[in-house]
Amino acid sequence: MISTFFINRPIFANVIAIIIIILGAVCLYTLPISQYPNIVPPTIQVTTSYPGASADIIAKTVGIPIEQAVNGVKNSIYMSSTSGSDGSYILTVTFAVGTDLDTSLALVQNYVNGVMAQLPETVQAQGVTVKQVSTNILQVVSL
């Protein structure tokens, strides 16, 4: 009965479908932010550079001490590091969802500061940067 009504009036059916889509879009933009759960694990990145050193030298002289110091920080899930042939070193530490990132950032910074004396003088002069990074894939917009 209802199906025959819409079959006989396809324009009316299309108008109702368009109205529902418009109302859905309006409601989507009026939802409060608290309705979107934080499902992306928080991430902290430790970066430094050792100009003129190979990736192998960086991994041995910079990577190993920093990774040993940061390993086991509270609520960390995993770590990954990259040593580049251009002298760059990046350590990414991923934490469990719901972890207080400010506390974790302070802990990682303290652990890194504890091993600064073990790092080569060039790296100490360049400095080691500890910062939080966003891994939210939803921020990537492709047109």
mmCIF file with all atom_site columns, C-alpha atoms in Angstrom:
data_model
loop_
_atom_site.group_PDB
_atom_site.id
_atom_site.type_symbol
_atom_site.label_atom_id
_atom_site.label_alt_id
_atom_site.label_comp_id
_atom_site.label_asym_id
_atom_site.label_entity_id
_atom_site.label_seq_id
_atom_site.pdbx_PDB_ins_code
_atom_site.Cartn_x
_atom_site.Cartn_y
_atom_site.Cartn_z
_atom_site.occupancy
_atom_site.B_iso_or_equiv
_atom_site.pdbx_formal_charge
_atom_site.auth_seq_id
_atom_site.auth_comp_id
_atom_site.auth_asym_id
_atom_site.auth_atom_id
_atom_site.pdbx_PDB_model_num
ATOM 1   C CA . MET A 1 1   ? 0.000  0.000  0.000  1.00 0.00 ? 1   MET A CA 1
ATOM 2   C CA . ILE A 1 2   ? 2.670  2.520  0.970  1.00 0.00 ? 2   ILE A CA 1
ATOM 3   C CA . SER A 1 3   ? 5.004  1.238  -1.717 1.00 0.00 ? 3   SER A CA 1
ATOM 4   C CA . THR A 1 4   ? 2.406  1.777  -4.449 1.00 0.00 ? 4   THR A CA 1
ATOM 5   C CA . PHE A 1 5   ? 1.868  5.334  -3.203 1.00 0.00 ? 5   PHE A CA 1
ATOM 6   C CA . PHE A 1 6   ? 5.580  6.132  -3.689 1.00 0.00 ? 6   PHE A CA 1
ATOM 7   C CA . ILE A 1 7   ? 5.806  4.186  -6.949 1.00 0.00 ? 7   ILE A CA 1
ATOM 8   C CA . ASN A 1 8   ? 2.966  6.240  -8.393 1.00 0.00 ? 8   ASN A CA 1
ATOM 9   C CA . ARG A 1 9   ? 4.542  9.504  -7.104 1.00 0.00 ? 9   ARG A CA 1
ATOM 10  C CA . PRO A 1 10  ? 8.326  9.263  -7.704 1.00 0.00 ? 10  PRO A CA 1
ATOM 11  C CA . ILE A 1 11  ? 8.881  13.024 -7.426 1.00 0.00 ? 11  ILE A CA 1
ATOM 12  C CA . PHE A 1 12  ? 7.314  13.028 -3.961 1.00 0.00 ? 12  PHE A CA 1
ATOM 13  C CA . ALA A 1 13  ? 9.564  10.109 -2.938 1.00 0.00 ? 13  ALA A CA 1
ATOM 14  C CA . ASN A 1 14  ? 12.656 11.956 -4.184 1.00 0.00 ? 14  ASN A CA 1
ATOM 15  C CA . VAL A 1 15  ? 11.666 15.140 -2.328 1.00 0.00 ? 15  VAL A CA 1
ATOM 16  C CA . ILE A 1 16  ? 11.281 13.197 0.925  1.00 0.00 ? 16  ILE A CA 1
ATOM 17  C CA . ALA A 1 17  ? 14.682 11.539 0.381  1.00 0.00 ? 17  ALA A CA 1
ATOM 18  C CA . ILE A 1 18  ? 16.334 14.926 -0.227 1.00 0.00 ? 18  ILE A CA 1
ATOM 19  C CA . ILE A 1 19  ? 14.689 16.406 2.879  1.00 0.00 ? 19  ILE A CA 1
ATOM 20  C CA . ILE A 1 20  ? 15.956 13.500 4.989  1.00 0.00 ? 20  ILE A CA 1
ATOM 21  C CA . ILE A 1 21  ? 19.490 13.966 3.629  1.00 0.00 ? 21  ILE A CA 1
ATOM 22  C CA . ILE A 1 22  ? 19.420 17.718 4.337  1.00 0.00 ? 22  ILE A CA 1
ATOM 23  C CA . LEU A 1 23  ? 18.108 17.181 7.870  1.00 0.00 ? 23  LEU A CA 1
ATOM 24  C CA . GLY A 1 24  ? 20.820 14.581 8.481  1.00 0.00 ? 24  GLY A CA 1
ATOM 25  C CA . ALA A 1 25  ? 23.522 16.975 7.297  1.00 0.00 ? 25  ALA A CA 1
ATOM 26  C CA . VAL A 1 26  ? 22.166 19.775 9.509  1.00 0.00 ? 26  VAL A CA 1
ATOM 27  C CA . CYS A 1 27  ? 22.026 17.467 12.526 1.00 0.00 ? 27  CYS A CA 1
ATOM 28  C CA . LEU A 1 28  ? 25.568 16.268 11.840 1.00 0.00 ? 28  LEU A CA 1
ATOM 29  C CA . TYR A 1 29  ? 26.938 19.804 12.103 1.00 0.00 ? 29  TYR A CA 1
ATOM 30  C CA . THR A 1 30  ? 24.918 20.621 15.225 1.00 0.00 ? 30  THR A CA 1
ATOM 31  C CA . LEU A 1 31  ? 26.153 17.609 17.218 1.00 0.00 ? 31  LEU A CA 1
ATOM 32  C CA . PRO A 1 32  ? 28.267 18.626 20.185 1.00 0.00 ? 32  PRO A CA 1
ATOM 33  C CA . ILE A 1 33  ? 31.951 17.706 20.047 1.00 0.00 ? 33  ILE A CA 1
ATOM 34  C CA . SER A 1 34  ? 31.551 15.412 23.052 1.00 0.00 ? 34  SER A CA 1
ATOM 35  C CA . GLN A 1 35  ? 29.670 13.024 20.804 1.00 0.00 ? 35  GLN A CA 1
ATOM 36  C CA . TYR A 1 36  ? 32.887 12.170 18.937 1.00 0.00 ? 36  TYR A CA 1
ATOM 37  C CA . PRO A 1 37  ? 34.981 9.751  21.012 1.00 0.00 ? 37  PRO A CA 1
ATOM 38  C CA . ASN A 1 38  ? 38.754 10.023 20.994 1.00 0.00 ? 38  ASN A CA 1
ATOM 39  C CA . ILE A 1 39  ? 39.743 6.780  19.295 1.00 0.00 ? 39  ILE A CA 1
ATOM 40  C CA . VAL A 1 40  ? 43.168 7.781  18.015 1.00 0.00 ? 40  VAL A CA 1
ATOM 41  C CA . PRO A 1 41  ? 46.022 6.712  20.290 1.00 0.00 ? 41  PRO A CA 1
ATOM 42  C CA . PRO A 1 42  ? 48.127 9.643  21.510 1.00 0.00 ? 42  PRO A CA 1
ATOM 43  C CA . THR A 1 43  ? 51.649 9.809  20.118 1.00 0.00 ? 43  THR A CA 1
ATOM 44  C CA . ILE A 1 44  ? 54.891 11.447 21.215 1.00 0.00 ? 44  ILE A CA 1
ATOM 45  C CA . GLN A 1 45  ? 57.812 11.966 18.856 1.00 0.00 ? 45  GLN A CA 1
ATOM 46  C CA . VAL A 1 46  ? 61.477 12.325 19.809 1.00 0.00 ? 46  VAL A CA 1
ATOM 47  C CA . THR A 1 47  ? 63.606 13.883 17.057 1.00 0.00 ? 47  THR A CA 1
ATOM 48  C CA . THR A 1 48  ? 67.238 14.826 16.765 1.00 0.00 ? 48  THR A CA 1
ATOM 49  C CA . SER A 1 49  ? 69.950 15.078 14.155 1.00 0.00 ? 49  SER A CA 1
ATOM 50  C CA . TYR A 1 50  ? 73.558 13.983 13.917 1.00 0.00 ? 50  TYR A CA 1
ATOM 51  C CA . PRO A 1 51  ? 74.984 15.759 10.862 1.00 0.00 ? 51  PRO A CA 1
ATOM 52  C CA . GLY A 1 52  ? 77.479 13.755 8.841  1.00 0.00 ? 52  GLY A CA 1
ATOM 53  C CA . ALA A 1 53  ? 76.697 10.401 10.456 1.00 0.00 ? 53  ALA A CA 1
ATOM 54  C CA . SER A 1 54  ? 75.359 7.381  8.616  1.00 0.00 ? 54  SER A CA 1
ATOM 55  C CA . ALA A 1 55  ? 72.061 5.758  9.524  1.00 0.00 ? 55  ALA A CA 1
ATOM 56  C CA . ASP A 1 56  ? 73.891 2.850  11.169 1.00 0.00 ? 56  ASP A CA 1
ATOM 57  C CA . ILE A 1 57  ? 75.998 5.151  13.361 1.00 0.00 ? 57  ILE A CA 1
ATOM 58  C CA . ILE A 1 58  ? 72.895 7.112  14.367 1.00 0.00 ? 58  ILE A CA 1
ATOM 59  C CA . ALA A 1 59  ? 71.039 3.927  15.259 1.00 0.00 ? 59  ALA A CA 1
ATOM 60  C CA . LYS A 1 60  ? 73.907 2.734  17.458 1.00 0.00 ? 60  LYS A CA 1
ATOM 61  C CA . THR A 1 61  ? 75.023 5.971  19.127 1.00 0.00 ? 61  THR A CA 1
ATOM 62  C CA . VAL A 1 62  ? 71.731 7.874  19.350 1.00 0.00 ? 62  VAL A CA 1
ATOM 63  C CA . GLY A 1 63  ? 68.893 5.420  18.843 1.00 0.00 ? 63  GLY A CA 1
ATOM 64  C CA . ILE A 1 64  ? 69.867 2.679  21.261 1.00 0.00 ? 64  ILE A CA 1
ATOM 65  C CA . PRO A 1 65  ? 70.413 4.927  24.329 1.00 0.00 ? 65  PRO A CA 1
ATOM 66  C CA . ILE A 1 66  ? 67.203 6.890  23.743 1.00 0.00 ? 66  ILE A CA 1
ATOM 67  C CA . GLU A 1 67  ? 65.127 3.775  23.060 1.00 0.00 ? 67  GLU A CA 1
ATOM 68  C CA . GLN A 1 68  ? 66.468 1.999  26.140 1.00 0.00 ? 68  GLN A CA 1
ATOM 69  C CA . ALA A 1 69  ? 65.626 5.018  28.282 1.00 0.00 ? 69  ALA A CA 1
ATOM 70  C CA . VAL A 1 70  ? 62.120 5.515  26.889 1.00 0.00 ? 70  VAL A CA 1
ATOM 71  C CA . ASN A 1 71  ? 61.270 1.798  26.727 1.00 0.00 ? 71  ASN A CA 1
ATOM 72  C CA . GLY A 1 72  ? 58.618 0.869  29.254 1.00 0.00 ? 72  GLY A CA 1
ATOM 73  C CA . VAL A 1 73  ? 57.239 4.354  29.871 1.00 0.00 ? 73  VAL A CA 1
ATOM 74  C CA . LYS A 1 74  ? 53.831 4.060  31.509 1.00 0.00 ? 74  LYS A CA 1
ATOM 75  C CA . ASN A 1 75  ? 50.905 3.214  29.159 1.00 0.00 ? 75  ASN A CA 1
ATOM 76  C CA . SER A 1 76  ? 53.098 2.970  26.050 1.00 0.00 ? 76  SER A CA 1
ATOM 77  C CA . ILE A 1 77  ? 51.873 0.467  23.477 1.00 0.00 ? 77  ILE A CA 1
ATOM 78  C CA . TYR A 1 78  ? 54.751 0.432  21.016 1.00 0.00 ? 78  TYR A CA 1
ATOM 79  C CA . MET A 1 79  ? 57.692 2.406  19.675 1.00 0.00 ? 79  MET A CA 1
ATOM 80  C CA . SER A 1 80  ? 59.098 2.774  16.185 1.00 0.00 ? 80  SER A CA 1
ATOM 81  C CA . SER A 1 81  ? 62.236 4.570  15.119 1.00 0.00 ? 81  SER A CA 1
ATOM 82  C CA . THR A 1 82  ? 63.816 5.749  11.901 1.00 0.00 ? 82  THR A CA 1
ATOM 83  C CA . SER A 1 83  ? 67.445 6.675  11.310 1.00 0.00 ? 83  SER A CA 1
ATOM 84  C CA . GLY A 1 84  ? 68.050 8.558  8.093  1.00 0.00 ? 84  GLY A CA 1
ATOM 85  C CA . SER A 1 85  ? 71.175 8.842  5.979  1.00 0.00 ? 85  SER A CA 1
ATOM 86  C CA . ASP A 1 86  ? 70.816 12.626 6.248  1.00 0.00 ? 86  ASP A CA 1
ATOM 87  C CA . GLY A 1 87  ? 71.596 12.464 9.972  1.00 0.00 ? 87  GLY A CA 1
ATOM 88  C CA . SER A 1 88  ? 68.018 12.510 11.233 1.00 0.00 ? 88  SER A CA 1
ATOM 89  C CA . TYR A 1 89  ? 66.609 10.295 13.968 1.00 0.00 ? 89  TYR A CA 1
ATOM 90  C CA . ILE A 1 90  ? 62.905 9.993  14.787 1.00 0.00 ? 90  ILE A CA 1
ATOM 91  C CA . LEU A 1 91  ? 61.435 7.876  17.582 1.00 0.00 ? 91  LEU A CA 1
ATOM 92  C CA . THR A 1 92  ? 57.654 7.615  17.724 1.00 0.00 ? 92  THR A CA 1
ATOM 93  C CA . VAL A 1 93  ? 56.078 6.352  20.958 1.00 0.00 ? 93  VAL A CA 1
ATOM 94  C CA . THR A 1 94  ? 52.387 5.434  20.817 1.00 0.00 ? 94  THR A CA 1
ATOM 95  C CA . PHE A 1 95  ? 50.318 5.313  24.001 1.00 0.00 ? 95  PHE A CA 1
ATOM 96  C CA . ALA A 1 96  ? 47.038 3.657  24.954 1.00 0.00 ? 96  ALA A CA 1
ATOM 97  C CA . VAL A 1 97  ? 43.839 5.584  24.261 1.00 0.00 ? 97  VAL A CA 1
ATOM 98  C CA . GLY A 1 98  ? 42.895 7.665  27.285 1.00 0.00 ? 98  GLY A CA 1
ATOM 99  C CA . THR A 1 99  ? 46.470 8.233  28.450 1.00 0.00 ? 99  THR A CA 1
ATOM 100 C CA . ASP A 1 100 ? 47.189 11.703 29.817 1.00 0.00 ? 100 ASP A CA 1
ATOM 101 C CA . LEU A 1 101 ? 49.530 12.964 27.127 1.00 0.00 ? 101 LEU A CA 1
ATOM 102 C CA . ASP A 1 102 ? 50.923 15.839 29.201 1.00 0.00 ? 102 ASP A CA 1
ATOM 103 C CA . THR A 1 103 ? 52.133 13.436 31.900 1.00 0.00 ? 103 THR A CA 1
ATOM 104 C CA . SER A 1 104 ? 53.553 11.047 29.317 1.00 0.00 ? 104 SER A CA 1
ATOM 105 C CA . LEU A 1 105 ? 55.275 13.923 27.525 1.00 0.00 ? 105 LEU A CA 1
ATOM 106 C CA . ALA A 1 106 ? 56.937 14.984 30.778 1.00 0.00 ? 106 ALA A CA 1
ATOM 107 C CA . LEU A 1 107 ? 58.032 11.400 31.503 1.00 0.00 ? 107 LEU A CA 1
ATOM 108 C CA . VAL A 1 108 ? 59.531 10.914 28.047 1.00 0.00 ? 108 VAL A CA 1
ATOM 109 C CA . GLN A 1 109 ? 61.281 14.299 28.290 1.00 0.00 ? 109 GLN A CA 1
ATOM 110 C CA . ASN A 1 110 ? 62.761 13.315 31.666 1.00 0.00 ? 110 ASN A CA 1
ATOM 111 C CA . TYR A 1 111 ? 63.956 9.947  30.340 1.00 0.00 ? 111 TYR A CA 1
ATOM 112 C CA . VAL A 1 112 ? 65.558 11.603 27.313 1.00 0.00 ? 112 VAL A CA 1
ATOM 113 C CA . ASN A 1 113 ? 67.240 14.221 29.512 1.00 0.00 ? 113 ASN A CA 1
ATOM 114 C CA . GLY A 1 114 ? 68.639 11.359 31.601 1.00 0.00 ? 114 GLY A CA 1
ATOM 115 C CA . VAL A 1 115 ? 70.563 9.924  28.640 1.00 0.00 ? 115 VAL A CA 1
ATOM 116 C CA . MET A 1 116 ? 71.749 13.193 27.098 1.00 0.00 ? 116 MET A CA 1
ATOM 117 C CA . ALA A 1 117 ? 75.234 12.656 28.575 1.00 0.00 ? 117 ALA A CA 1
ATOM 118 C CA . GLN A 1 118 ? 75.521 9.336  26.683 1.00 0.00 ? 118 GLN A CA 1
ATOM 119 C CA . LEU A 1 119 ? 74.803 10.951 23.312 1.00 0.00 ? 119 LEU A CA 1
ATOM 120 C CA . PRO A 1 120 ? 77.540 12.343 21.032 1.00 0.00 ? 120 PRO A CA 1
ATOM 121 C CA . GLU A 1 121 ? 78.502 15.983 21.605 1.00 0.00 ? 121 GLU A CA 1
ATOM 122 C CA . THR A 1 122 ? 77.184 17.016 18.190 1.00 0.00 ? 122 THR A CA 1
ATOM 123 C CA . VAL A 1 123 ? 73.758 15.629 19.054 1.00 0.00 ? 123 VAL A CA 1
ATOM 124 C CA . GLN A 1 124 ? 73.828 17.363 22.434 1.00 0.00 ? 124 GLN A CA 1
ATOM 125 C CA . ALA A 1 125 ? 74.662 20.651 20.714 1.00 0.00 ? 125 ALA A CA 1
ATOM 126 C CA . GLN A 1 126 ? 71.858 20.179 18.158 1.00 0.00 ? 126 GLN A CA 1
ATOM 127 C CA . GLY A 1 127 ? 69.415 19.247 20.907 1.00 0.00 ? 127 GLY A CA 1
ATOM 128 C CA . VAL A 1 128 ? 66.749 16.592 21.200 1.00 0.00 ? 128 VAL A CA 1
ATOM 129 C CA . THR A 1 129 ? 63.135 17.606 20.603 1.00 0.00 ? 129 THR A CA 1
ATOM 130 C CA . VAL A 1 130 ? 60.276 15.830 22.370 1.00 0.00 ? 130 VAL A CA 1
ATOM 131 C CA . LYS A 1 131 ? 56.807 16.785 21.164 1.00 0.00 ? 131 LYS A CA 1
ATOM 132 C CA . GLN A 1 132 ? 53.336 15.386 20.821 1.00 0.00 ? 132 GLN A CA 1
ATOM 133 C CA . VAL A 1 133 ? 52.120 14.668 17.319 1.00 0.00 ? 133 VAL A CA 1
ATOM 134 C CA . SER A 1 134 ? 48.685 13.984 15.950 1.00 0.00 ? 134 SER A CA 1
ATOM 135 C CA . THR A 1 135 ? 48.129 10.721 14.138 1.00 0.00 ? 135 THR A CA 1
ATOM 136 C CA . ASN A 1 136 ? 44.522 11.506 13.402 1.00 0.00 ? 136 ASN A CA 1
ATOM 137 C CA . ILE A 1 137 ? 43.976 10.190 9.883  1.00 0.00 ? 137 ILE A CA 1
ATOM 138 C CA . LEU A 1 138 ? 40.735 12.143 9.712  1.00 0.00 ? 138 LEU A CA 1
ATOM 139 C CA . GLN A 1 139 ? 42.746 15.350 9.448  1.00 0.00 ? 139 GLN A CA 1
ATOM 140 C CA . VAL A 1 140 ? 44.033 14.263 6.067  1.00 0.00 ? 140 VAL A CA 1
ATOM 141 C CA . VAL A 1 141 ? 41.718 15.684 3.456  1.00 0.00 ? 141 VAL A CA 1
ATOM 142 C CA . SER A 1 142 ? 42.012 14.613 -0.115 1.00 0.00 ? 142 SER A CA 1
ATOM 143 C CA . LEU A 1 143 ? 40.242 16.518 -2.823 1.00 0.00 ? 143 LEU A CA 1
#
